Each structure stands twice: as C-alpha cells, then as structure tokens.
Coordinates of C-alpha atoms in Angstrom, one line a residue:
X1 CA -84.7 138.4 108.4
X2 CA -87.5 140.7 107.1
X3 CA -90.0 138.6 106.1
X4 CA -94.0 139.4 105.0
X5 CA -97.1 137.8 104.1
X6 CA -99.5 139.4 102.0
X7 CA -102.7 138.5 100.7
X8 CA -102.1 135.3 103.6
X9 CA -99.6 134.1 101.1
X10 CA -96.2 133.3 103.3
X11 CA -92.6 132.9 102.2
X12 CA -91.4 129.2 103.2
X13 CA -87.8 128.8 103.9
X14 CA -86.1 125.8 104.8
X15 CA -84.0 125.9 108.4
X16 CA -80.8 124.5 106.0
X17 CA -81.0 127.4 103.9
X18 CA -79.5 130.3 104.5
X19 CA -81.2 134.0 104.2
X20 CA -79.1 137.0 105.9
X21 CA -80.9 139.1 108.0
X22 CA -80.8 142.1 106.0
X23 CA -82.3 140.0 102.7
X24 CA -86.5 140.6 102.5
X25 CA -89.1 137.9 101.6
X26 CA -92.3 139.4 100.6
X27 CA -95.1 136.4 99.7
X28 CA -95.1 133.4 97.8
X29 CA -90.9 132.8 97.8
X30 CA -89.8 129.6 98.4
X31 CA -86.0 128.7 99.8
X32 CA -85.0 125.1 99.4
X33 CA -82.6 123.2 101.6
X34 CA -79.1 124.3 101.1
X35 CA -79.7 127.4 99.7
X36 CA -78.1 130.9 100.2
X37 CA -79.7 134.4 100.2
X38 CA -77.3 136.9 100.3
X39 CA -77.3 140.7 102.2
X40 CA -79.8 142.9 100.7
X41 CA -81.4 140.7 98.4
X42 CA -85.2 141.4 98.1
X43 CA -87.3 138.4 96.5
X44 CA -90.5 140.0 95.8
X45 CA -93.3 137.3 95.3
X46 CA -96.6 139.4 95.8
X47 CA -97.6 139.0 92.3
X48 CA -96.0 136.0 90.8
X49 CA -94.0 133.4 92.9
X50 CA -90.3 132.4 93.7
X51 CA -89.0 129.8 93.9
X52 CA -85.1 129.5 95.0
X53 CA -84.3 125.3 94.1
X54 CA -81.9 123.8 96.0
X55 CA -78.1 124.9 96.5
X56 CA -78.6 127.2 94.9
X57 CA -77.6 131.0 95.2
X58 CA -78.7 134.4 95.0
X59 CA -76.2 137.3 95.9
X60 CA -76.0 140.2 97.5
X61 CA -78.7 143.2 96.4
X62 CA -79.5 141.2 93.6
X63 CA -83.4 141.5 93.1
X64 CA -86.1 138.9 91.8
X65 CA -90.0 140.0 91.4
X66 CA -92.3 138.4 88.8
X67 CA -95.7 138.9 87.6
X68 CA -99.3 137.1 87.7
X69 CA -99.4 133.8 87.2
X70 CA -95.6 133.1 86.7
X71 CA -93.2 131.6 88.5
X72 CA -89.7 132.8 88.5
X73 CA -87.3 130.1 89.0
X74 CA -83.6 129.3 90.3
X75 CA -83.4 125.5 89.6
X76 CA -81.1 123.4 91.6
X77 CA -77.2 124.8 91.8
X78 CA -78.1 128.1 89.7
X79 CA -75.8 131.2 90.4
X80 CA -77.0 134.2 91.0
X81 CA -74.2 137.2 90.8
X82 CA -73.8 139.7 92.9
X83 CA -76.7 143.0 92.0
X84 CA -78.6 140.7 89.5
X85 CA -82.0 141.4 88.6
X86 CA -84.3 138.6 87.7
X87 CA -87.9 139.7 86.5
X88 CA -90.6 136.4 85.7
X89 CA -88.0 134.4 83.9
X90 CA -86.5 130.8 84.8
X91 CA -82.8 129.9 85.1
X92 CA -82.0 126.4 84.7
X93 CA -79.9 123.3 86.9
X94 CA -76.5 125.1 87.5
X95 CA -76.7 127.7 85.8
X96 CA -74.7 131.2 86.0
X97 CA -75.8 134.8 86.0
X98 CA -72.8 137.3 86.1
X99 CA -73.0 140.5 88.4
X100 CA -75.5 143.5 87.9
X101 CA -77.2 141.4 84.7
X102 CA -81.1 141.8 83.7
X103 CA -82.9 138.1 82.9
X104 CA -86.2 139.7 81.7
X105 CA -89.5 138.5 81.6
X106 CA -90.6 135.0 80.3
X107 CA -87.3 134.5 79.6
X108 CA -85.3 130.5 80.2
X109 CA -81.7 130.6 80.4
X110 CA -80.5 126.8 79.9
X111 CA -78.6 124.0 81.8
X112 CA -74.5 125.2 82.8
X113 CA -75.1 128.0 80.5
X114 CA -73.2 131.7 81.9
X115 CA -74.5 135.1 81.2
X116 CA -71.6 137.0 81.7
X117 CA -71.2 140.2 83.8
X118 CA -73.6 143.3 83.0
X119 CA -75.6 141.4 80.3
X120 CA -79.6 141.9 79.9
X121 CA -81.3 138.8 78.0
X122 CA -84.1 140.4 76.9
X123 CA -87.8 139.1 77.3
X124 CA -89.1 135.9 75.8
X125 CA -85.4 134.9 74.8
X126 CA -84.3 131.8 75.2
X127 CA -80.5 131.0 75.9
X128 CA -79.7 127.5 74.7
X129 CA -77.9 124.9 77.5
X130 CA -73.4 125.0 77.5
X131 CA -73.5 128.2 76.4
X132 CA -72.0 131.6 77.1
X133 CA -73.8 134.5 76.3
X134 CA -72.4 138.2 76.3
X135 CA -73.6 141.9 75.9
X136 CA -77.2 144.2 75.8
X137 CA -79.4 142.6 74.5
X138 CA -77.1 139.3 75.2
X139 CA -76.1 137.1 72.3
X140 CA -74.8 133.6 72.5
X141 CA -71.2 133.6 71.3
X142 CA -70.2 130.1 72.0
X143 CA -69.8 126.6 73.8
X144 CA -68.9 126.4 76.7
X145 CA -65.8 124.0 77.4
X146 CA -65.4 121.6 80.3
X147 CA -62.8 123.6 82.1
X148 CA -65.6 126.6 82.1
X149 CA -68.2 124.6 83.5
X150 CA -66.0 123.0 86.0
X151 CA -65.1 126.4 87.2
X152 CA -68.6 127.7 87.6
X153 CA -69.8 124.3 89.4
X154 CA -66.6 125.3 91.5
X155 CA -67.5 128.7 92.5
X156 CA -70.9 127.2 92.9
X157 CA -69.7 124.8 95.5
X158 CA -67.9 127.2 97.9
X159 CA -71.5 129.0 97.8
X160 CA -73.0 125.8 99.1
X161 CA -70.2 125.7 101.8
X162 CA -70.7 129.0 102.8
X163 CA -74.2 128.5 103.4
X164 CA -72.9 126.0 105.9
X165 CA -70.8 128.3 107.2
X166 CA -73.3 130.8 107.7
X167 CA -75.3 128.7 109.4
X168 CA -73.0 127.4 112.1
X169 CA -71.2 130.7 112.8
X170 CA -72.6 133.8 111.6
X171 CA -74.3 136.0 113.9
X172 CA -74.1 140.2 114.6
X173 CA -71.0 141.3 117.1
X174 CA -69.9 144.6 117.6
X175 CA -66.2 145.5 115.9
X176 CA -63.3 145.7 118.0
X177 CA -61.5 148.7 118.0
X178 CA -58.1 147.9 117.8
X179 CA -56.2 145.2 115.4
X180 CA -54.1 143.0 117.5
X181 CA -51.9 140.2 116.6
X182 CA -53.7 137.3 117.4
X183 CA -57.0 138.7 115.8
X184 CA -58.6 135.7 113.7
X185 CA -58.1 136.3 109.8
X186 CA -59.7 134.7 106.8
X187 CA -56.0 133.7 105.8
X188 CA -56.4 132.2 109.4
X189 CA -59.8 129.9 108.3
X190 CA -57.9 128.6 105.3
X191 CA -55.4 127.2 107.2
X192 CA -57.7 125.5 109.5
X193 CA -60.4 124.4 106.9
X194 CA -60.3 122.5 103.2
X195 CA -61.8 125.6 101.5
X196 CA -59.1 127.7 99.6
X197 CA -58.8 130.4 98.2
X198 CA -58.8 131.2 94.6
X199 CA -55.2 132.5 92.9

C-alpha cells in the first residue's frame, strides 16, 4: 500500500487489518486489528490524526483528512459507505455512514445511528445515538428499530469477514482471457462458505 510519513509522523497499521494496496496512508493514521480499508481510500493524517477503531470499515474512495489538533475517529464496528468523506469529526461504536455522504468538521455522529446515502451533517452537529438521519444539511427523522440495527450490525459483519478474506486470499493475478466452465464464481464461494448472499 502507499504509505508516507511526514514530519517523522508514521501511519501504524495492524498486520490483522486489512488496507488494499491501492488505499494511501499519509501520517498519523492508525488501523486497529480487524479493520478494513478499502481500494482508493486516502486517510490523510498530516494535520490532525486518524484513527480507524477496531472492525471497523472504511470503503472504497471514501476520504478522511482532519485538522490541527483533532482527531477524527471510526470507533469500534463503524461503517463507512462507499465515496464517504469524513473531515475532523468522530463517528461512534457501530455506527453507519451511507455512500458519497459529508460528516463535517467537529461533528459526533452517535452509537448505531445511520446517515443515510448522500447526506452532509454539517459542522459542529451532533446526531443523537439509534437514530436515522436524512438529507443536506441532515436532519434526524426518527428511531431506529431493532430490525434496522440488526441489519446494519449485519452488513457490518460481512465487512469483518471480508477483511479475513482479504487477508488470506487476495493478492494481484493477471485476468484470463477466456470464460470457461469450470472457472470459480462468487455463486461458487457461497456454496462452499457460511457467508450468503443478501436477497
């Protein structure tokens, strides 16, 4: 993975987490056990740290930076979505933050609470723990139920699984050039592992 001190200030990252290669450090990050980074994600710590809790995860391109004397936080189980941008703010124990959202600055997102898809919770605002919050500049709308957060805990799970699974058996190949019958499948993983798919 691309990974870069500055100022002598180096990323730590835990050999049972999970970074992909094409994800970049840059300073004071740190990756806890279990943890997965997807591809393209940049965690930018060069003027306020990072710090990724863990089994917790943090999608493909999403983005996380801060600014002096801050720390931005993933606590333990949080859920990062997939293009997210995180920006000096702290998202609490299991957690959910939808695709392509904005958490702004100094901002604290609360315990199971979901931000849902292409929300921006602006800075300083705090989103209160069980809840789902919606929309630009994102609003609270309601509880969540227990079916909700037993869905998200769900999702977060397979995460936790897949970091596992990245770690055992991911690694660069060239593609093959021809489909052929006995090709393996994802449909062929489910059938040989407990993880199913969703639907």
């Amino acid at each position: 993975m691309p990974c870069y001190a500055i100022d002598g200030v180096i990323p730590v990252v835990s050999p049972k987490a999970y970074v992909h290669p094409t994800a970049v450090l840059i300073g004071d990050v740190i990756v806890e056990e279990g943890a997965y980074i997807g591809p393209f994600a940049a965690l930018r710590a060069d003027f306020g740290g990072i710090h990724i809790h863990q089994n917790a995860n943090v999608q493909d391109s999403c983005i996380i930076h801060g600014f002096p004397n801050y720390v931005t936080v993933v606590e333990e189980f949080g859920h990062i979505g997939h293009g997210a941008i995180l920006h000096g703010c702290r998202i609490r124990k299991n957690a959910l933050i939808g695709m392509n959202s904005v958490i702004l600055d100094e901002s604290d997102i609360g315990e199971n609470t979901i931000i849902g898809a292409n929300s921006t919770v602006k800075a300083k605002a705090h989103i209160p723990a069980n809840s789902l919050a919606l929309g630009s500049p994102a609003q609270v709308i309601r509880a969540l139920d227990e079916k909700e957060m037993a869905w998200k805990s769900q999702g977060t799970q397979q995460y936790i699984e897949l970091t596992e699974r990245c770690i055992k058996t991911m690694h660069e190949v060239q593609p093959l050039t021809v489909n052929t019958s006995n090709r393996l499948t994802h449909e062929s993983f489910y059938v040989n592992h407990t993880l199913k798919p969703k639907g």
